Amino acid sequence: MAERATGAPEEDRPGFELPLLLFAGFRSIIDELHHGLAEQGHAGVRPAYGYALQAVGRDGATASEIGRRLGVSKQAAGKTVERLEGLGYVERVDDPQDGRRKLVRLTARGIDVLVRSAEGFDRLRARWVEALGADRVRAMEDDLRAMVSPGALRLDAQSWFAG
């Protein structure tokens, strides 16, 4: 009978606790990242915007392509693009391969927030490594990869967080 640090038997742990702990860990990382981004001049960025900026990609994308990548309608993607454009993270330009279409591209500000986000995630992971140890963090990541179904790490997770 395995016991946790509190001394309670393993089977006394309620099943609902695992997803809540996973979500709380996710929230603590995301909230801290966004607090840092706000301090660095990106106060208007919401967690869902990071997925949308990733969906735009380095080469840009049409609203339809962004919608497909996020798993949302073209209209929902268009609204997100409007918000990102208003914040200065993307711009719409004529598609060089088809003048009838508009291409959404990252601006320098959009690239900056993605770079700062990546650096922030690295810093936060390093803090977890400092607190828990590299072996435990690596084992946790490996265990989560083993338990997550193939294809579960998709950009359409954005639809979970849109109001």
Short mmCIF file of N, CA and C in Angstrom, two decimals:
data_model
loop_
_atom_site.label_atom_id
_atom_site.label_comp_id
_atom_site.label_asym_id
_atom_site.label_seq_id
_atom_site.Cartn_x
_atom_site.Cartn_y
_atom_site.Cartn_z
N MET A 1 0.84 -1.18 0.00
CA MET A 1 0.00 0.00 0.00
C MET A 1 0.89 1.24 0.00
N ALA A 2 0.91 1.98 -1.12
CA ALA A 2 1.73 3.18 -1.22
C ALA A 2 1.10 4.31 -0.42
N GLU A 3 1.94 5.12 0.18
CA GLU A 3 1.43 6.24 0.97
C GLU A 3 2.02 7.54 0.44
N ARG A 4 1.26 8.60 0.54
CA ARG A 4 1.76 9.91 0.14
C ARG A 4 2.43 10.58 1.34
N ALA A 5 2.99 11.75 1.11
CA ALA A 5 3.76 12.44 2.14
C ALA A 5 2.94 12.68 3.40
N THR A 6 1.64 12.82 3.28
CA THR A 6 0.80 13.07 4.45
C THR A 6 0.55 11.80 5.24
N GLY A 7 0.94 10.65 4.71
CA GLY A 7 0.74 9.39 5.39
C GLY A 7 -0.53 8.68 4.99
N ALA A 8 -1.38 9.30 4.18
CA ALA A 8 -2.62 8.67 3.75
C ALA A 8 -2.32 7.62 2.69
N PRO A 9 -3.01 6.49 2.73
CA PRO A 9 -2.80 5.46 1.71
C PRO A 9 -3.12 5.99 0.32
N GLU A 10 -2.39 5.48 -0.68
CA GLU A 10 -2.55 5.90 -2.07
C GLU A 10 -4.00 5.79 -2.53
N GLU A 11 -4.68 4.71 -2.19
CA GLU A 11 -6.06 4.54 -2.67
C GLU A 11 -7.04 5.53 -2.03
N ASP A 12 -6.61 6.26 -1.01
CA ASP A 12 -7.47 7.29 -0.41
C ASP A 12 -7.43 8.60 -1.18
N ARG A 13 -6.57 8.69 -2.17
CA ARG A 13 -6.50 9.90 -2.98
C ARG A 13 -7.69 9.91 -3.94
N PRO A 14 -8.49 10.96 -3.90
CA PRO A 14 -9.65 11.02 -4.80
C PRO A 14 -9.19 11.20 -6.26
N GLY A 15 -9.90 10.55 -7.16
CA GLY A 15 -9.56 10.61 -8.58
C GLY A 15 -9.60 12.00 -9.17
N PHE A 16 -10.48 12.85 -8.64
CA PHE A 16 -10.60 14.20 -9.20
C PHE A 16 -9.40 15.09 -8.88
N GLU A 17 -8.58 14.67 -7.92
CA GLU A 17 -7.45 15.50 -7.50
C GLU A 17 -6.39 15.63 -8.61
N LEU A 18 -6.14 14.56 -9.35
CA LEU A 18 -5.10 14.60 -10.39
C LEU A 18 -5.38 15.66 -11.44
N PRO A 19 -6.56 15.69 -12.06
CA PRO A 19 -6.76 16.74 -13.07
C PRO A 19 -6.73 18.14 -12.46
N LEU A 20 -7.19 18.27 -11.23
CA LEU A 20 -7.15 19.59 -10.59
C LEU A 20 -5.71 20.03 -10.34
N LEU A 21 -4.86 19.10 -9.90
CA LEU A 21 -3.45 19.44 -9.69
C LEU A 21 -2.75 19.76 -11.01
N LEU A 22 -3.05 18.98 -12.04
CA LEU A 22 -2.46 19.28 -13.35
C LEU A 22 -2.89 20.65 -13.85
N PHE A 23 -4.18 20.95 -13.69
CA PHE A 23 -4.68 22.26 -14.13
C PHE A 23 -4.08 23.38 -13.28
N ALA A 24 -3.97 23.16 -11.97
CA ALA A 24 -3.39 24.18 -11.10
C ALA A 24 -1.92 24.44 -11.46
N GLY A 25 -1.19 23.38 -11.79
CA GLY A 25 0.19 23.54 -12.24
C GLY A 25 0.25 24.34 -13.53
N PHE A 26 -0.62 24.00 -14.47
CA PHE A 26 -0.72 24.74 -15.73
C PHE A 26 -1.01 26.21 -15.47
N ARG A 27 -2.04 26.47 -14.64
CA ARG A 27 -2.43 27.85 -14.34
C ARG A 27 -1.32 28.62 -13.66
N SER A 28 -0.61 27.98 -12.74
CA SER A 28 0.46 28.71 -12.04
C SER A 28 1.54 29.12 -13.02
N ILE A 29 1.88 28.26 -13.97
CA ILE A 29 2.89 28.59 -14.98
C ILE A 29 2.37 29.70 -15.90
N ILE A 30 1.17 29.54 -16.43
CA ILE A 30 0.61 30.51 -17.36
C ILE A 30 0.40 31.87 -16.69
N ASP A 31 -0.14 31.87 -15.47
CA ASP A 31 -0.37 33.13 -14.78
C ASP A 31 0.94 33.86 -14.51
N GLU A 32 1.95 33.13 -14.08
CA GLU A 32 3.25 33.77 -13.81
C GLU A 32 3.88 34.27 -15.10
N LEU A 33 3.77 33.49 -16.17
CA LEU A 33 4.30 33.93 -17.46
C LEU A 33 3.65 35.24 -17.88
N HIS A 34 2.32 35.31 -17.78
CA HIS A 34 1.61 36.51 -18.24
C HIS A 34 1.85 37.71 -17.33
N HIS A 35 2.08 37.46 -16.06
CA HIS A 35 2.47 38.55 -15.17
C HIS A 35 3.80 39.14 -15.65
N GLY A 36 4.75 38.27 -15.97
CA GLY A 36 6.05 38.71 -16.48
C GLY A 36 5.93 39.44 -17.81
N LEU A 37 5.09 38.92 -18.70
CA LEU A 37 4.89 39.58 -20.00
C LEU A 37 4.30 40.97 -19.81
N ALA A 38 3.36 41.11 -18.87
CA ALA A 38 2.77 42.42 -18.60
C ALA A 38 3.83 43.40 -18.14
N GLU A 39 4.73 42.94 -17.30
CA GLU A 39 5.82 43.80 -16.83
C GLU A 39 6.77 44.19 -17.95
N GLN A 40 6.79 43.40 -19.02
CA GLN A 40 7.69 43.65 -20.16
C GLN A 40 6.98 44.36 -21.31
N GLY A 41 5.82 44.95 -21.03
CA GLY A 41 5.12 45.73 -22.05
C GLY A 41 4.07 44.99 -22.84
N HIS A 42 3.69 43.81 -22.41
CA HIS A 42 2.69 43.02 -23.13
C HIS A 42 1.49 42.71 -22.23
N ALA A 43 0.93 43.76 -21.64
CA ALA A 43 -0.16 43.59 -20.68
C ALA A 43 -1.44 43.07 -21.32
N GLY A 44 -1.66 43.33 -22.59
CA GLY A 44 -2.91 42.93 -23.24
C GLY A 44 -2.96 41.50 -23.72
N VAL A 45 -1.87 40.77 -23.58
CA VAL A 45 -1.82 39.40 -24.09
C VAL A 45 -2.57 38.46 -23.17
N ARG A 46 -3.46 37.69 -23.76
CA ARG A 46 -4.19 36.64 -23.04
C ARG A 46 -3.60 35.30 -23.43
N PRO A 47 -3.77 34.28 -22.58
CA PRO A 47 -3.21 32.96 -22.92
C PRO A 47 -3.62 32.45 -24.30
N ALA A 48 -4.85 32.67 -24.69
CA ALA A 48 -5.31 32.17 -25.99
C ALA A 48 -4.57 32.82 -27.15
N TYR A 49 -4.09 34.04 -26.95
CA TYR A 49 -3.40 34.74 -28.04
C TYR A 49 -2.10 34.05 -28.43
N GLY A 50 -1.44 33.43 -27.46
CA GLY A 50 -0.21 32.72 -27.77
C GLY A 50 -0.44 31.61 -28.78
N TYR A 51 -1.55 30.88 -28.60
CA TYR A 51 -1.88 29.82 -29.57
C TYR A 51 -2.14 30.43 -30.95
N ALA A 52 -2.85 31.53 -30.98
CA ALA A 52 -3.17 32.18 -32.25
C ALA A 52 -1.90 32.69 -32.94
N LEU A 53 -1.00 33.28 -32.17
CA LEU A 53 0.25 33.76 -32.76
C LEU A 53 1.07 32.60 -33.30
N GLN A 54 1.07 31.48 -32.59
CA GLN A 54 1.76 30.29 -33.10
C GLN A 54 1.11 29.81 -34.40
N ALA A 55 -0.22 29.90 -34.47
CA ALA A 55 -0.94 29.46 -35.67
C ALA A 55 -0.63 30.35 -36.87
N VAL A 56 -0.33 31.61 -36.63
CA VAL A 56 0.06 32.51 -37.72
C VAL A 56 1.36 32.02 -38.32
N GLY A 57 2.30 31.66 -37.48
CA GLY A 57 3.57 31.09 -37.94
C GLY A 57 4.50 32.13 -38.55
N ARG A 58 5.68 31.68 -38.86
CA ARG A 58 6.72 32.56 -39.43
C ARG A 58 6.36 33.09 -40.80
N ASP A 59 5.68 32.28 -41.60
CA ASP A 59 5.39 32.66 -42.98
C ASP A 59 4.04 33.35 -43.13
N GLY A 60 3.30 33.49 -42.04
CA GLY A 60 1.98 34.08 -42.12
C GLY A 60 0.95 33.03 -42.53
N ALA A 61 -0.31 33.41 -42.45
CA ALA A 61 -1.40 32.48 -42.78
C ALA A 61 -2.65 33.29 -43.06
N THR A 62 -3.57 32.70 -43.79
CA THR A 62 -4.87 33.34 -43.98
C THR A 62 -5.74 33.07 -42.75
N ALA A 63 -6.83 33.80 -42.62
CA ALA A 63 -7.74 33.58 -41.49
C ALA A 63 -8.29 32.15 -41.52
N SER A 64 -8.56 31.64 -42.71
CA SER A 64 -9.05 30.26 -42.83
C SER A 64 -8.02 29.26 -42.33
N GLU A 65 -6.76 29.47 -42.70
CA GLU A 65 -5.69 28.57 -42.25
C GLU A 65 -5.52 28.66 -40.72
N ILE A 66 -5.60 29.87 -40.19
CA ILE A 66 -5.48 30.04 -38.74
C ILE A 66 -6.62 29.31 -38.04
N GLY A 67 -7.84 29.45 -38.57
CA GLY A 67 -8.99 28.75 -38.01
C GLY A 67 -8.79 27.25 -38.01
N ARG A 68 -8.31 26.70 -39.12
CA ARG A 68 -8.06 25.25 -39.19
C ARG A 68 -7.00 24.83 -38.17
N ARG A 69 -5.93 25.60 -38.07
CA ARG A 69 -4.85 25.26 -37.14
C ARG A 69 -5.32 25.32 -35.68
N LEU A 70 -6.26 26.21 -35.39
CA LEU A 70 -6.75 26.36 -34.02
C LEU A 70 -7.97 25.49 -33.74
N GLY A 71 -8.58 24.95 -34.79
CA GLY A 71 -9.78 24.16 -34.61
C GLY A 71 -11.00 25.02 -34.33
N VAL A 72 -11.02 26.23 -34.90
CA VAL A 72 -12.15 27.14 -34.73
C VAL A 72 -12.62 27.59 -36.11
N SER A 73 -13.77 28.25 -36.15
CA SER A 73 -14.30 28.73 -37.42
C SER A 73 -13.45 29.88 -37.97
N LYS A 74 -13.60 30.12 -39.26
CA LYS A 74 -12.91 31.25 -39.89
C LYS A 74 -13.33 32.55 -39.22
N GLN A 75 -14.61 32.66 -38.84
CA GLN A 75 -15.11 33.86 -38.19
C GLN A 75 -14.46 34.06 -36.82
N ALA A 76 -14.36 32.99 -36.04
CA ALA A 76 -13.71 33.08 -34.72
C ALA A 76 -12.24 33.46 -34.88
N ALA A 77 -11.59 32.85 -35.86
CA ALA A 77 -10.19 33.19 -36.12
C ALA A 77 -10.08 34.66 -36.54
N GLY A 78 -11.02 35.11 -37.35
CA GLY A 78 -11.01 36.51 -37.79
C GLY A 78 -11.14 37.48 -36.63
N LYS A 79 -11.99 37.15 -35.66
CA LYS A 79 -12.14 38.01 -34.47
C LYS A 79 -10.85 38.06 -33.66
N THR A 80 -10.21 36.90 -33.52
CA THR A 80 -8.95 36.86 -32.79
C THR A 80 -7.89 37.66 -33.53
N VAL A 81 -7.85 37.54 -34.85
CA VAL A 81 -6.90 38.30 -35.65
C VAL A 81 -7.15 39.80 -35.46
N GLU A 82 -8.42 40.21 -35.44
CA GLU A 82 -8.74 41.63 -35.22
C GLU A 82 -8.19 42.11 -33.89
N ARG A 83 -8.36 41.31 -32.84
CA ARG A 83 -7.84 41.69 -31.51
C ARG A 83 -6.31 41.79 -31.55
N LEU A 84 -5.67 40.81 -32.16
CA LEU A 84 -4.21 40.81 -32.24
C LEU A 84 -3.70 41.98 -33.08
N GLU A 85 -4.44 42.30 -34.12
CA GLU A 85 -4.07 43.44 -34.97
C GLU A 85 -4.21 44.74 -34.17
N GLY A 86 -5.29 44.84 -33.40
CA GLY A 86 -5.49 46.02 -32.57
C GLY A 86 -4.41 46.21 -31.52
N LEU A 87 -3.84 45.11 -31.05
CA LEU A 87 -2.76 45.16 -30.07
C LEU A 87 -1.38 45.31 -30.71
N GLY A 88 -1.35 45.25 -32.05
CA GLY A 88 -0.09 45.43 -32.76
C GLY A 88 0.75 44.17 -32.91
N TYR A 89 0.15 42.99 -32.71
CA TYR A 89 0.90 41.75 -32.80
C TYR A 89 0.91 41.13 -34.19
N VAL A 90 -0.07 41.47 -35.00
CA VAL A 90 -0.13 40.98 -36.38
C VAL A 90 -0.56 42.11 -37.30
N GLU A 91 -0.33 41.89 -38.58
CA GLU A 91 -0.80 42.82 -39.61
C GLU A 91 -1.36 42.00 -40.75
N ARG A 92 -2.28 42.60 -41.49
CA ARG A 92 -2.83 41.94 -42.69
C ARG A 92 -2.21 42.60 -43.91
N VAL A 93 -1.74 41.75 -44.80
CA VAL A 93 -1.10 42.22 -46.03
C VAL A 93 -1.65 41.42 -47.20
N ASP A 94 -1.47 41.93 -48.39
CA ASP A 94 -1.87 41.18 -49.58
C ASP A 94 -1.01 39.92 -49.68
N ASP A 95 -1.65 38.82 -50.01
CA ASP A 95 -0.93 37.55 -50.19
C ASP A 95 -0.15 37.66 -51.50
N PRO A 96 1.17 37.52 -51.45
CA PRO A 96 1.97 37.65 -52.68
C PRO A 96 1.66 36.58 -53.73
N GLN A 97 1.04 35.46 -53.31
CA GLN A 97 0.71 34.40 -54.25
C GLN A 97 -0.71 34.49 -54.77
N ASP A 98 -1.53 35.30 -54.13
CA ASP A 98 -2.92 35.46 -54.56
C ASP A 98 -3.42 36.81 -54.04
N GLY A 99 -3.41 37.81 -54.90
CA GLY A 99 -3.76 39.17 -54.53
C GLY A 99 -5.18 39.33 -53.99
N ARG A 100 -6.04 38.33 -54.21
CA ARG A 100 -7.42 38.42 -53.70
C ARG A 100 -7.50 38.08 -52.22
N ARG A 101 -6.45 37.46 -51.70
CA ARG A 101 -6.47 37.03 -50.29
C ARG A 101 -5.60 37.95 -49.44
N LYS A 102 -5.97 37.98 -48.16
CA LYS A 102 -5.15 38.70 -47.19
C LYS A 102 -4.38 37.68 -46.36
N LEU A 103 -3.15 38.00 -46.11
CA LEU A 103 -2.28 37.16 -45.31
C LEU A 103 -2.08 37.86 -43.96
N VAL A 104 -2.17 37.10 -42.90
CA VAL A 104 -1.91 37.63 -41.56
C VAL A 104 -0.46 37.30 -41.24
N ARG A 105 0.30 38.34 -40.87
CA ARG A 105 1.72 38.15 -40.54
C ARG A 105 2.01 38.70 -39.16
N LEU A 106 3.00 38.11 -38.52
CA LEU A 106 3.46 38.62 -37.23
C LEU A 106 4.19 39.94 -37.45
N THR A 107 3.98 40.88 -36.57
CA THR A 107 4.75 42.12 -36.57
C THR A 107 5.97 41.92 -35.67
N ALA A 108 6.82 42.92 -35.62
CA ALA A 108 7.98 42.86 -34.72
C ALA A 108 7.49 42.67 -33.27
N ARG A 109 6.38 43.31 -32.93
CA ARG A 109 5.82 43.18 -31.58
C ARG A 109 5.32 41.74 -31.34
N GLY A 110 4.72 41.13 -32.36
CA GLY A 110 4.27 39.75 -32.25
C GLY A 110 5.43 38.79 -32.06
N ILE A 111 6.49 39.01 -32.80
CA ILE A 111 7.68 38.17 -32.65
C ILE A 111 8.29 38.37 -31.26
N ASP A 112 8.30 39.62 -30.80
CA ASP A 112 8.86 39.93 -29.49
C ASP A 112 8.12 39.18 -28.39
N VAL A 113 6.79 39.18 -28.43
CA VAL A 113 6.04 38.50 -27.36
C VAL A 113 6.25 36.99 -27.41
N LEU A 114 6.40 36.43 -28.61
CA LEU A 114 6.67 34.99 -28.70
C LEU A 114 8.06 34.65 -28.15
N VAL A 115 9.05 35.49 -28.46
CA VAL A 115 10.41 35.27 -27.95
C VAL A 115 10.41 35.39 -26.43
N ARG A 116 9.77 36.44 -25.92
CA ARG A 116 9.72 36.63 -24.47
C ARG A 116 8.96 35.48 -23.79
N SER A 117 7.91 34.99 -24.43
CA SER A 117 7.16 33.85 -23.87
C SER A 117 8.05 32.62 -23.78
N ALA A 118 8.78 32.33 -24.85
CA ALA A 118 9.66 31.16 -24.86
C ALA A 118 10.72 31.28 -23.76
N GLU A 119 11.30 32.47 -23.62
CA GLU A 119 12.28 32.69 -22.57
C GLU A 119 11.65 32.54 -21.19
N GLY A 120 10.44 33.05 -21.05
CA GLY A 120 9.73 32.94 -19.78
C GLY A 120 9.42 31.49 -19.42
N PHE A 121 8.98 30.71 -20.40
CA PHE A 121 8.72 29.29 -20.13
C PHE A 121 10.01 28.59 -19.70
N ASP A 122 11.13 28.93 -20.35
CA ASP A 122 12.40 28.33 -19.96
C ASP A 122 12.77 28.70 -18.52
N ARG A 123 12.56 29.95 -18.14
CA ARG A 123 12.86 30.39 -16.77
C ARG A 123 11.95 29.66 -15.76
N LEU A 124 10.67 29.53 -16.10
CA LEU A 124 9.75 28.86 -15.18
C LEU A 124 10.09 27.38 -15.03
N ARG A 125 10.44 26.75 -16.13
CA ARG A 125 10.85 25.33 -16.04
C ARG A 125 12.10 25.22 -15.18
N ALA A 126 13.03 26.14 -15.34
CA ALA A 126 14.25 26.11 -14.54
C ALA A 126 13.92 26.25 -13.04
N ARG A 127 12.92 27.05 -12.71
CA ARG A 127 12.50 27.18 -11.31
C ARG A 127 11.94 25.86 -10.79
N TRP A 128 11.16 25.17 -11.62
CA TRP A 128 10.63 23.86 -11.21
C TRP A 128 11.79 22.88 -11.00
N VAL A 129 12.79 22.94 -11.90
CA VAL A 129 13.96 22.07 -11.76
C VAL A 129 14.69 22.39 -10.46
N GLU A 130 14.83 23.67 -10.15
CA GLU A 130 15.50 24.07 -8.91
C GLU A 130 14.73 23.56 -7.69
N ALA A 131 13.41 23.63 -7.74
CA ALA A 131 12.59 23.23 -6.59
C ALA A 131 12.46 21.71 -6.47
N LEU A 132 12.32 21.01 -7.60
CA LEU A 132 12.02 19.58 -7.57
C LEU A 132 13.20 18.69 -7.97
N GLY A 133 14.16 19.26 -8.68
CA GLY A 133 15.28 18.49 -9.20
C GLY A 133 15.06 18.13 -10.66
N ALA A 134 16.13 18.13 -11.42
CA ALA A 134 16.06 17.87 -12.86
C ALA A 134 15.48 16.49 -13.17
N ASP A 135 15.87 15.49 -12.40
CA ASP A 135 15.39 14.12 -12.66
C ASP A 135 13.88 14.03 -12.48
N ARG A 136 13.35 14.66 -11.43
CA ARG A 136 11.90 14.59 -11.17
C ARG A 136 11.12 15.35 -12.24
N VAL A 137 11.61 16.51 -12.66
CA VAL A 137 10.91 17.27 -13.69
C VAL A 137 10.94 16.50 -15.01
N ARG A 138 12.09 15.97 -15.36
CA ARG A 138 12.21 15.19 -16.59
C ARG A 138 11.30 13.96 -16.53
N ALA A 139 11.27 13.29 -15.39
CA ALA A 139 10.41 12.10 -15.23
C ALA A 139 8.94 12.50 -15.34
N MET A 140 8.57 13.64 -14.75
CA MET A 140 7.18 14.11 -14.85
C MET A 140 6.82 14.38 -16.31
N GLU A 141 7.71 15.05 -17.04
CA GLU A 141 7.45 15.32 -18.46
C GLU A 141 7.34 14.01 -19.25
N ASP A 142 8.24 13.08 -18.99
CA ASP A 142 8.20 11.78 -19.68
C ASP A 142 6.91 11.03 -19.35
N ASP A 143 6.51 11.05 -18.07
CA ASP A 143 5.29 10.37 -17.67
C ASP A 143 4.06 11.00 -18.32
N LEU A 144 4.02 12.32 -18.38
CA LEU A 144 2.88 12.99 -19.02
C LEU A 144 2.84 12.67 -20.51
N ARG A 145 4.01 12.64 -21.17
CA ARG A 145 4.05 12.27 -22.59
C ARG A 145 3.52 10.84 -22.79
N ALA A 146 3.85 9.95 -21.87
CA ALA A 146 3.40 8.56 -21.98
C ALA A 146 1.89 8.45 -21.80
N MET A 147 1.31 9.32 -21.00
CA MET A 147 -0.12 9.24 -20.71
C MET A 147 -0.99 10.05 -21.67
N VAL A 148 -0.40 11.00 -22.35
CA VAL A 148 -1.16 11.85 -23.28
C VAL A 148 -1.31 11.09 -24.59
N SER A 149 -2.52 11.05 -25.10
CA SER A 149 -2.75 10.33 -26.35
C SER A 149 -2.06 11.03 -27.51
N PRO A 150 -1.65 10.26 -28.52
CA PRO A 150 -0.97 10.85 -29.68
C PRO A 150 -1.84 11.95 -30.31
N GLY A 151 -1.22 13.05 -30.65
CA GLY A 151 -1.94 14.15 -31.27
C GLY A 151 -2.67 15.05 -30.29
N ALA A 152 -2.53 14.78 -28.99
CA ALA A 152 -3.26 15.59 -28.00
C ALA A 152 -2.66 16.99 -27.84
N LEU A 153 -1.39 17.16 -28.17
CA LEU A 153 -0.76 18.47 -28.09
C LEU A 153 -1.03 19.20 -29.40
N ARG A 154 -2.19 19.85 -29.45
CA ARG A 154 -2.61 20.54 -30.67
C ARG A 154 -2.84 22.01 -30.36
N LEU A 155 -2.77 22.80 -31.41
CA LEU A 155 -3.04 24.23 -31.26
C LEU A 155 -4.50 24.50 -30.95
N ASP A 156 -5.41 23.57 -31.25
CA ASP A 156 -6.82 23.85 -31.03
C ASP A 156 -7.20 23.88 -29.57
N ALA A 157 -6.21 23.70 -28.69
CA ALA A 157 -6.50 23.86 -27.27
C ALA A 157 -6.98 25.28 -26.99
N GLN A 158 -6.71 26.21 -27.89
CA GLN A 158 -7.17 27.58 -27.74
C GLN A 158 -8.66 27.62 -27.55
N SER A 159 -9.40 26.74 -28.23
CA SER A 159 -10.85 26.77 -28.13
C SER A 159 -11.33 26.46 -26.72
N TRP A 160 -10.51 25.83 -25.90
CA TRP A 160 -10.87 25.55 -24.51
C TRP A 160 -10.88 26.82 -23.68
N PHE A 161 -10.12 27.82 -24.09
CA PHE A 161 -9.90 29.00 -23.26
C PHE A 161 -10.63 30.22 -23.79
N ALA A 162 -11.22 30.13 -24.95
CA ALA A 162 -11.97 31.28 -25.51
C ALA A 162 -13.31 31.32 -24.83
N GLY A 163 -13.75 32.50 -24.44
CA GLY A 163 -15.01 32.66 -23.72
C GLY A 163 -16.20 32.27 -24.41
#
